[in-house]
Short mmCIF file of C-alpha atoms in Angstrom, two decimals:
data_model
loop_
_atom_site.label_atom_id
_atom_site.label_comp_id
_atom_site.label_asym_id
_atom_site.label_seq_id
_atom_site.Cartn_x
_atom_site.Cartn_y
_atom_site.Cartn_z
CA MET A 1 -0.14 -7.68 38.84
CA ALA A 2 -3.25 -5.86 40.15
CA ASP A 3 -4.39 -6.50 44.28
CA GLU A 4 -7.51 -6.58 45.63
CA ALA A 5 -8.42 -3.30 46.54
CA GLN A 6 -7.12 -2.03 43.08
CA LEU A 7 -9.01 -3.89 41.39
CA ARG A 8 -11.65 -3.50 43.41
CA ALA A 9 -11.35 0.51 42.64
CA LEU A 10 -10.99 0.13 39.06
CA LEU A 11 -14.50 -1.94 38.64
CA LEU A 12 -16.29 0.60 41.22
CA LYS A 13 -15.16 3.18 39.22
CA GLY A 14 -15.98 1.35 35.73
CA LEU A 15 -19.37 0.81 37.69
CA ALA A 16 -19.96 4.34 37.48
CA GLY A 17 -18.85 4.81 33.98
CA ASP A 18 -14.95 5.14 33.52
CA GLU A 19 -14.15 3.23 30.38
CA ALA A 20 -10.52 3.90 31.08
CA ALA A 21 -10.88 2.43 34.90
CA HIS A 22 -13.08 -1.10 33.30
CA ARG A 23 -11.01 -1.30 30.24
CA ALA A 24 -7.84 -1.57 33.11
CA PHE A 25 -9.96 -3.97 35.36
CA LEU A 26 -10.85 -6.08 32.50
CA THR A 27 -7.10 -6.45 30.97
CA GLU A 28 -6.01 -7.26 34.65
CA THR A 29 -8.44 -10.07 35.62
CA GLY A 30 -7.93 -11.35 32.40
CA ALA A 31 -4.30 -11.77 33.42
CA MET A 32 -5.21 -13.43 36.65
CA LEU A 33 -8.36 -15.70 34.40
CA ARG A 34 -5.91 -17.00 32.59
CA ALA A 35 -3.58 -18.58 35.27
CA TYR A 36 -6.63 -19.98 36.81
CA PHE A 37 -7.71 -21.85 33.67
CA ARG A 38 -4.34 -22.88 32.17
CA ASN A 39 -3.72 -24.23 35.77
CA ARG A 40 -7.15 -26.25 35.55
CA LEU A 41 -6.84 -27.05 31.93
CA ARG A 42 -3.23 -28.23 31.79
CA GLY A 43 -3.18 -29.79 27.86
CA ALA A 44 -5.31 -27.57 26.79
CA PRO A 45 -4.63 -23.66 26.09
CA GLU A 46 -7.28 -23.13 23.58
CA ASP A 47 -10.34 -23.93 25.75
CA ALA A 48 -8.63 -21.95 28.45
CA GLU A 49 -8.14 -18.93 26.57
CA ASP A 50 -12.01 -19.32 25.60
CA LEU A 51 -12.82 -19.61 29.18
CA VAL A 52 -10.56 -16.58 29.92
CA GLN A 53 -13.06 -14.60 27.11
CA GLU A 54 -16.24 -16.24 28.26
CA THR A 55 -15.70 -15.28 31.92
CA LEU A 56 -14.63 -11.91 30.75
CA VAL A 57 -17.54 -11.33 28.90
CA ALA A 58 -20.28 -13.02 32.15
CA LEU A 59 -18.06 -10.16 34.55
CA HIS A 60 -18.48 -7.79 32.44
CA SER A 61 -22.12 -8.21 31.66
CA ARG A 62 -23.03 -8.96 34.85
CA ARG A 63 -20.61 -6.31 36.66
CA ASP A 64 -23.07 -4.92 38.96
CA SER A 65 -23.63 -8.38 40.16
CA TYR A 66 -20.80 -7.55 42.56
CA ASP A 67 -21.38 -6.47 46.31
CA PRO A 68 -19.01 -3.62 47.33
CA ASN A 69 -19.37 -4.56 50.87
CA TYR A 70 -17.41 -8.18 49.89
CA PRO A 71 -14.25 -9.40 48.64
CA LEU A 72 -13.78 -8.91 44.84
CA THR A 73 -11.60 -11.87 44.52
CA ALA A 74 -14.39 -14.22 45.81
CA TRP A 75 -16.74 -13.26 43.21
CA LEU A 76 -14.42 -13.00 40.60
CA TYR A 77 -13.56 -16.26 41.34
CA ALA A 78 -16.92 -17.78 42.29
CA ILE A 79 -18.32 -16.37 38.53
CA ALA A 80 -14.61 -18.11 36.88
CA ARG A 81 -15.46 -21.39 38.58
CA TYR A 82 -18.67 -21.23 37.61
CA ARG A 83 -17.42 -20.90 33.84
CA LEU A 84 -15.05 -23.53 34.37
CA ILE A 85 -17.87 -26.47 36.19
CA ASP A 86 -20.16 -25.14 33.03
CA HIS A 87 -17.42 -25.69 30.60
CA VAL A 88 -16.42 -29.66 32.09
CA ARG A 89 -20.01 -30.45 31.70
CA ARG A 90 -20.66 -29.15 28.17
CA ALA A 91 -17.12 -31.20 27.43
CA LYS A 92 -18.53 -34.30 28.70
CA HIS A 93 -21.82 -34.07 26.97
CA ARG A 94 -20.05 -33.44 23.80
CA ALA A 95 -18.48 -36.62 24.62
CA HIS A 96 -21.02 -38.92 25.28
CA ALA A 97 -23.07 -37.49 21.87
CA SER A 98 -25.05 -40.90 21.34
CA LEU A 99 -26.00 -41.38 17.55
CA ASP A 100 -29.39 -43.03 19.03
CA GLY A 101 -32.28 -42.57 17.79
CA VAL A 102 -30.63 -40.21 14.64
CA ASP A 103 -30.87 -41.32 11.15
CA VAL A 104 -27.40 -40.82 9.86
CA GLY A 105 -29.00 -43.81 6.55
CA GLU A 106 -27.99 -46.83 5.81
CA THR A 107 -24.95 -47.85 3.58
CA ASP A 108 -26.92 -49.50 0.33
CA PRO A 109 -24.51 -52.48 -0.25
CA GLN A 110 -25.73 -53.32 -3.46
CA PHE A 111 -25.04 -50.23 -4.90
CA GLU A 112 -21.97 -50.33 -3.30
CA ALA A 113 -21.40 -53.70 -5.12
CA SER A 114 -22.95 -51.97 -8.64
CA ASP A 115 -20.48 -49.01 -8.53
CA ALA A 116 -17.51 -51.52 -8.08
CA ARG A 117 -18.74 -53.69 -10.95
CA ARG A 118 -19.31 -50.82 -13.21
CA ASP A 119 -15.94 -49.95 -12.67
CA VAL A 120 -14.49 -53.24 -13.12
CA LEU A 121 -16.85 -53.34 -16.75
CA THR A 122 -15.54 -50.00 -17.23
CA LEU A 123 -11.79 -51.00 -16.76
CA LEU A 124 -12.32 -54.46 -18.74
CA GLU A 125 -13.25 -52.27 -21.93
CA LYS A 126 -9.15 -51.29 -21.83
CA LEU A 127 -7.95 -54.72 -21.41
CA PRO A 128 -6.99 -56.70 -25.20
CA SER A 129 -10.02 -58.14 -26.28
CA LYS A 130 -8.09 -62.51 -25.63
CA GLN A 131 -7.57 -61.11 -22.17
CA ARG A 132 -10.99 -59.00 -21.97
CA THR A 133 -13.09 -62.37 -23.03
CA ALA A 134 -10.87 -64.82 -20.83
CA ILE A 135 -11.88 -62.88 -17.34
CA ARG A 136 -15.29 -62.15 -18.37
CA LEU A 137 -16.44 -66.26 -18.65
CA VAL A 138 -13.73 -66.92 -15.99
CA LYS A 139 -14.34 -64.34 -13.53
CA LEU A 140 -17.52 -62.80 -13.88
CA GLU A 141 -19.92 -65.29 -15.55
CA GLU A 142 -17.54 -67.83 -13.36
CA LYS A 143 -17.38 -71.03 -16.10
CA SER A 144 -14.55 -73.03 -15.55
CA VAL A 145 -11.60 -72.93 -17.90
CA ARG A 146 -11.77 -75.91 -20.15
CA GLU A 147 -15.87 -74.39 -20.65
CA ALA A 148 -14.14 -71.31 -21.51
CA ALA A 149 -11.71 -72.72 -23.56
CA THR A 150 -13.97 -75.01 -26.13
CA GLN A 151 -16.36 -71.54 -26.02
CA THR A 152 -13.49 -69.68 -27.54
CA GLY A 153 -11.59 -72.81 -29.57
CA ARG A 154 -8.29 -71.75 -27.24
CA SER A 155 -6.38 -73.85 -25.73
CA GLU A 156 -6.92 -74.00 -21.59
CA SER A 157 -3.01 -72.55 -21.08
CA ASP A 158 -3.69 -69.40 -23.06
CA ILE A 159 -7.14 -69.11 -21.50
CA LYS A 160 -5.21 -69.61 -17.91
CA VAL A 161 -2.30 -67.18 -19.44
CA SER A 162 -4.62 -64.27 -20.41
CA ILE A 163 -6.42 -64.21 -17.19
CA HIS A 164 -3.49 -63.87 -15.55
CA ARG A 165 -1.94 -61.08 -17.73
CA GLY A 166 -5.46 -59.51 -17.59
CA LEU A 167 -5.64 -59.14 -13.57
CA LYS A 168 -1.78 -57.81 -13.45
CA ALA A 169 -3.57 -55.52 -15.73
CA LEU A 170 -6.60 -54.12 -14.52
CA VAL A 171 -4.37 -54.13 -11.17
CA ARG A 172 -2.44 -51.90 -13.23
CA LEU A 173 -5.63 -49.47 -14.52
CA MET A 174 -7.21 -50.08 -11.31
CA SER A 175 -4.21 -48.32 -9.37
CA GLU A 176 -4.04 -45.00 -12.00
CA ALA A 177 -7.64 -44.53 -11.55
CA GLY A 178 -7.61 -44.56 -8.06
CA ALA A 179 -4.23 -41.86 -8.27
CA SER A 180 -6.70 -39.65 -10.80
CA MET B 1 -11.50 -13.18 18.78
CA LYS B 2 -8.14 -12.18 20.07
CA THR B 3 -8.77 -11.70 23.81
CA ASP B 4 -7.59 -7.96 23.58
CA ASP B 5 -9.98 -6.93 21.17
CA LEU B 6 -12.88 -8.31 23.01
CA ILE B 7 -11.78 -6.52 26.28
CA ALA B 8 -11.03 -3.10 23.94
CA ALA B 9 -15.05 -3.72 22.47
CA LEU B 10 -16.03 -4.99 26.34
CA ALA B 11 -14.54 -1.47 27.77
CA ARG B 12 -16.49 0.48 25.23
CA GLU B 13 -19.94 -0.47 25.77
CA SER B 14 -19.07 1.06 29.96
CA GLY B 15 -19.63 4.59 28.87
CA SER B 16 -22.47 5.01 31.81
CA GLU B 17 -22.91 4.22 34.94
CA TYR B 18 -24.46 0.31 34.98
CA ARG B 19 -26.60 -0.38 38.00
CA ARG B 20 -29.47 -2.54 38.32
CA ASN B 21 -31.83 -2.31 41.21
CA TRP B 22 -31.70 -5.38 42.23
CA ALA B 23 -34.09 -5.60 45.43
CA ARG B 24 -37.16 -3.71 43.19
CA ASP B 25 -36.58 -6.21 40.23
CA LEU B 26 -36.77 -9.00 43.38
CA SER B 27 -39.63 -7.58 44.89
CA LEU B 28 -41.86 -6.89 41.71
CA THR B 29 -41.52 -10.60 40.69
CA LEU B 30 -42.43 -11.89 43.99
CA LEU B 31 -45.15 -9.31 43.51
CA ALA B 32 -46.37 -10.95 40.16
CA GLY B 33 -45.94 -14.01 41.09
CA LEU B 34 -48.23 -13.64 43.99
CA ALA B 35 -50.65 -12.23 41.79
CA VAL B 36 -50.93 -14.75 38.97
CA ALA B 37 -51.33 -17.26 41.77
CA ALA B 38 -54.08 -15.33 43.17
CA LEU B 39 -55.83 -15.40 39.94
CA LEU B 40 -55.18 -19.04 39.42
CA VAL B 41 -57.40 -19.32 42.55
CA LEU B 42 -59.87 -17.03 41.92
CA ILE B 43 -60.53 -18.45 38.62
CA GLY B 44 -59.55 -22.33 38.57
CA LEU B 45 -59.70 -22.99 42.56
CA HIS B 46 -62.91 -20.63 43.45
CA VAL B 47 -62.55 -18.77 47.06
CA ARG B 48 -64.01 -20.87 50.14
CA ALA B 49 -67.68 -19.99 50.20
CA ASP B 50 -67.36 -18.69 54.10
CA ILE B 51 -64.47 -16.35 53.80
CA GLY B 52 -67.00 -14.14 55.27
CA VAL B 53 -66.97 -15.86 58.81
CA ALA B 54 -63.46 -17.25 57.91
CA LEU B 55 -61.42 -14.09 57.75
CA THR B 56 -59.45 -14.66 60.49
CA PRO B 57 -57.97 -18.37 59.88
CA VAL B 58 -57.50 -17.41 56.30
CA LEU B 59 -55.55 -14.03 56.77
CA LEU B 60 -53.63 -16.55 59.71
CA LYS B 61 -52.51 -18.51 57.40
CA ALA B 62 -51.53 -15.97 54.98
CA ALA B 63 -49.48 -14.77 57.11
CA PHE B 64 -48.02 -18.12 58.08
CA SER B 65 -46.94 -18.07 54.45
CA ALA B 66 -45.73 -14.49 54.13
CA ALA B 67 -43.28 -15.57 57.30
CA ALA B 68 -41.80 -18.61 55.40
CA ALA B 69 -41.91 -16.71 52.57
CA ALA B 70 -40.04 -13.94 54.47
CA ALA B 71 -37.75 -16.56 56.05
CA LEU B 72 -36.69 -17.98 52.67
CA LEU B 73 -36.35 -14.47 50.72
CA PRO B 74 -32.98 -13.18 52.30
CA LEU B 75 -31.42 -17.07 50.90
CA VAL B 76 -32.53 -16.11 47.72
CA ALA B 77 -31.64 -12.40 47.71
CA ARG B 78 -27.81 -13.58 48.47
CA LEU B 79 -27.78 -16.60 45.94
CA MET B 80 -28.37 -13.90 43.10
CA ARG B 81 -25.36 -11.88 43.79
CA PRO B 82 -22.45 -14.73 44.11
CA GLY B 83 -18.76 -14.42 46.32
CA ARG B 84 -20.68 -13.69 49.77
CA PRO B 85 -21.21 -15.86 52.25
CA LEU B 86 -24.83 -17.67 53.39
CA GLY B 87 -24.06 -17.46 56.77
CA TRP B 88 -27.63 -17.10 59.13
CA ARG B 89 -29.61 -17.30 55.96
CA VAL B 90 -29.29 -21.19 55.75
CA THR B 91 -29.93 -21.79 59.20
CA ALA B 92 -33.48 -19.51 59.14
CA ALA B 93 -34.80 -21.54 56.44
CA ALA B 94 -34.12 -24.42 58.28
CA LEU B 95 -34.87 -23.23 61.14
CA LEU B 96 -38.78 -22.37 59.56
CA LEU B 97 -38.73 -26.07 58.99
CA CYS B 98 -38.64 -26.81 62.39
CA LEU B 99 -40.39 -24.35 64.01
CA CYS B 100 -43.47 -25.31 61.41
CA GLY B 101 -42.95 -28.98 62.99
CA LEU B 102 -42.79 -28.17 66.50
CA ALA B 103 -46.06 -26.11 66.10
CA ALA B 104 -47.68 -29.48 64.57
CA LEU B 105 -46.54 -31.01 67.56
CA VAL B 106 -47.47 -29.50 69.96
CA ALA B 107 -50.73 -28.26 68.02
CA LEU B 108 -51.71 -32.28 67.98
CA ALA B 109 -50.61 -32.52 71.81
CA GLY B 110 -53.47 -30.48 72.59
CA GLU B 111 -55.78 -32.08 70.56
CA ALA B 112 -58.40 -34.75 72.01
CA PRO B 113 -56.70 -37.99 71.56
CA GLY B 114 -59.86 -38.71 68.97
CA GLN B 115 -59.41 -35.56 67.11
CA ARG B 116 -56.52 -35.83 66.68
CA MET B 117 -56.28 -37.63 63.12
CA GLN B 118 -59.36 -34.89 62.02
CA ALA B 119 -56.95 -31.98 62.87
CA TRP B 120 -53.58 -33.43 61.25
CA THR B 121 -55.39 -34.81 57.54
CA GLY B 122 -58.25 -32.15 57.65
CA GLY B 123 -60.56 -35.21 57.15
CA GLY B 124 -59.24 -36.36 53.84
CA PHE B 125 -56.05 -35.93 51.29
CA PRO B 126 -54.34 -32.82 51.95
CA TRP B 127 -54.50 -31.06 48.19
CA CYS B 128 -52.51 -28.28 49.51
CA LEU B 129 -49.41 -30.62 48.77
CA VAL B 130 -50.43 -30.69 45.23
CA MET B 131 -51.88 -27.32 44.98
CA ILE B 132 -49.64 -25.56 46.41
CA PRO B 133 -46.77 -26.55 43.90
CA LEU B 134 -48.72 -26.22 41.40
CA LEU B 135 -49.61 -22.33 42.28
CA ALA B 136 -45.90 -22.00 42.95
CA ALA B 137 -44.70 -22.57 39.16
CA PRO B 138 -45.63 -18.95 37.78
CA CYS B 139 -43.72 -17.48 40.66
CA ALA B 140 -41.03 -20.37 40.14
CA ALA B 141 -40.64 -19.35 35.96
CA LEU B 142 -40.56 -15.71 36.92
CA LEU B 143 -37.84 -16.17 39.72
CA VAL B 144 -36.04 -18.42 37.52
CA TRP B 145 -35.70 -15.75 34.67
CA LEU B 146 -34.82 -12.89 37.17
CA MET B 147 -32.48 -14.91 38.77
CA ARG B 148 -30.51 -15.84 35.40
CA ALA B 149 -30.24 -12.41 34.58
CA PHE B 150 -28.09 -11.90 37.61
CA ALA B 151 -25.02 -14.27 38.11
CA PRO B 152 -26.16 -17.09 40.41
CA THR B 153 -23.29 -20.10 40.30
CA ARG B 154 -24.59 -22.39 43.27
CA LEU B 155 -27.59 -23.69 40.65
CA THR B 156 -28.54 -26.72 42.90
CA LEU B 157 -29.06 -24.32 46.05
CA THR B 158 -30.11 -21.65 44.01
CA GLY B 159 -32.90 -23.84 42.65
CA ALA B 160 -34.19 -25.02 45.72
CA SER B 161 -34.00 -21.64 47.17
CA VAL B 162 -36.03 -20.02 44.40
CA GLY B 163 -38.49 -23.38 44.60
CA ALA B 164 -39.69 -22.90 48.47
CA LEU B 165 -39.63 -19.09 48.17
CA SER B 166 -42.26 -19.48 45.08
CA GLY B 167 -44.04 -22.54 47.47
CA ALA B 168 -44.20 -19.70 50.53
CA VAL B 169 -45.55 -17.72 47.58
CA GLY B 170 -48.32 -19.95 46.22
CA ALA B 171 -49.35 -21.17 49.83
CA MET B 172 -50.75 -17.49 50.50
CA ALA B 173 -52.39 -17.32 47.11
CA TYR B 174 -53.69 -21.01 48.74
CA SER B 175 -55.04 -19.74 51.97
CA MET B 176 -57.46 -17.88 50.36
CA HIS B 177 -58.83 -21.79 49.61
CA CYS B 178 -57.96 -23.94 51.95
CA PRO B 179 -60.83 -25.21 54.02
CA VAL B 180 -59.01 -26.48 56.95
CA ASP B 181 -57.91 -23.83 59.91
CA SER B 182 -56.29 -26.32 61.93
CA ILE B 183 -52.81 -25.11 63.23
CA ALA B 184 -50.96 -28.72 62.79
CA PHE B 185 -52.45 -29.42 59.30
CA VAL B 186 -50.74 -25.85 58.13
CA GLY B 187 -47.24 -26.85 60.29
CA THR B 188 -46.96 -30.34 58.12
CA TRP B 189 -48.61 -29.60 54.96
CA TYR B 190 -47.99 -26.62 54.22
CA ALA B 191 -44.29 -26.94 55.13
CA LEU B 192 -44.13 -30.17 53.34
CA ALA B 193 -45.39 -28.62 50.29
CA ILE B 194 -43.28 -25.89 50.39
CA ALA B 195 -40.17 -28.66 50.73
CA ILE B 196 -41.63 -30.43 47.53
CA CYS B 197 -41.08 -27.21 45.76
CA ALA B 198 -37.81 -26.96 47.54
CA ALA B 199 -37.23 -30.53 45.92
CA ILE B 200 -38.17 -29.80 42.55
CA GLY B 201 -36.42 -26.84 42.14
CA ALA B 202 -33.52 -28.37 43.55
CA LEU B 203 -33.67 -31.30 40.83
CA LEU B 204 -34.51 -28.64 37.69
CA GLY B 205 -32.00 -25.71 39.18
CA ALA B 206 -29.23 -27.17 37.90
CA LYS B 207 -30.59 -27.22 33.83
CA LEU B 208 -33.01 -23.99 34.11
CA LEU B 209 -30.71 -21.64 36.05
CA ARG B 210 -27.65 -22.26 33.47
CA TRP B 211 -26.85 -19.15 32.27
#
């Protein structure tokens, strides 16, 4: 890895318009920055690489903010540290982003219930009429088994069996509908 | 984007010499800030009516403010470009504050006891506490804009020194209007007004100077 004097010479040549020197400066600096950010952001190598790039852009676009009378590494790490602090602040801000005052809309319970009702009614159409009638009377219209039996002229146990079989079939139909 | 590609793209941009003249940019910005503040005094506050006879005290107050600006300028210039020790530049700014307080005390001690309150407050509310920060605002905005183009890394300190420097520039303009000439008044309230500008700058620095 290049030392202070070499890096400084590369940057100064780059400032004077030497493209190859500037490329070498950025490459060497990139490696130093990678080590710096990886050390400080353990477990977040993608963030570290993002910061390497951000810092390289900052160093490049503000490269004349380097004062040649002072150590280059002091300048370089002052900017790297600044980018790191900025990154941590932004991350904190993101983590605490509040939804207060943000209108995300309300879930409509009536809509959801009517949706579910429509689904059940659709599936109910697929059952044999005996089961369908029993379920509609007892489960949807909330009549007693006895009332359902008198209304349909069937026995109470017949109604119960129909409900039991019908519900089983409904569950099967629903899981098929969910899978498709 | 891969970092290597980024480096290649950045290197391609570096084909010609790149050096901004930060000293010229800073002086031009301060001059523009002073011009705007002076214009605001001329339009909004009017120059004091007795400017003909009071030219000397007005110039003295302007010179005091200019000296304050001169004491703060090295700190601002230093903070524009990172990685350099601040050294005596902070001391200079602190010394300015001490000298103002000292001058005010000495001047007050020299007044007759019955006159002291009058000399200290100028016989009313010291409006410079409000006016100097207001006049400093355009200069501060210009300075923030300039600083962001360079690379300040200590934002709170940069905000405070930019605020104080703008306050001194605002004070230069305000001295054309200010009707009170006593040293105790200027040493206390001008200095406090500049300190208020510094405090506002410190509070807003981290937000406004981010780059």
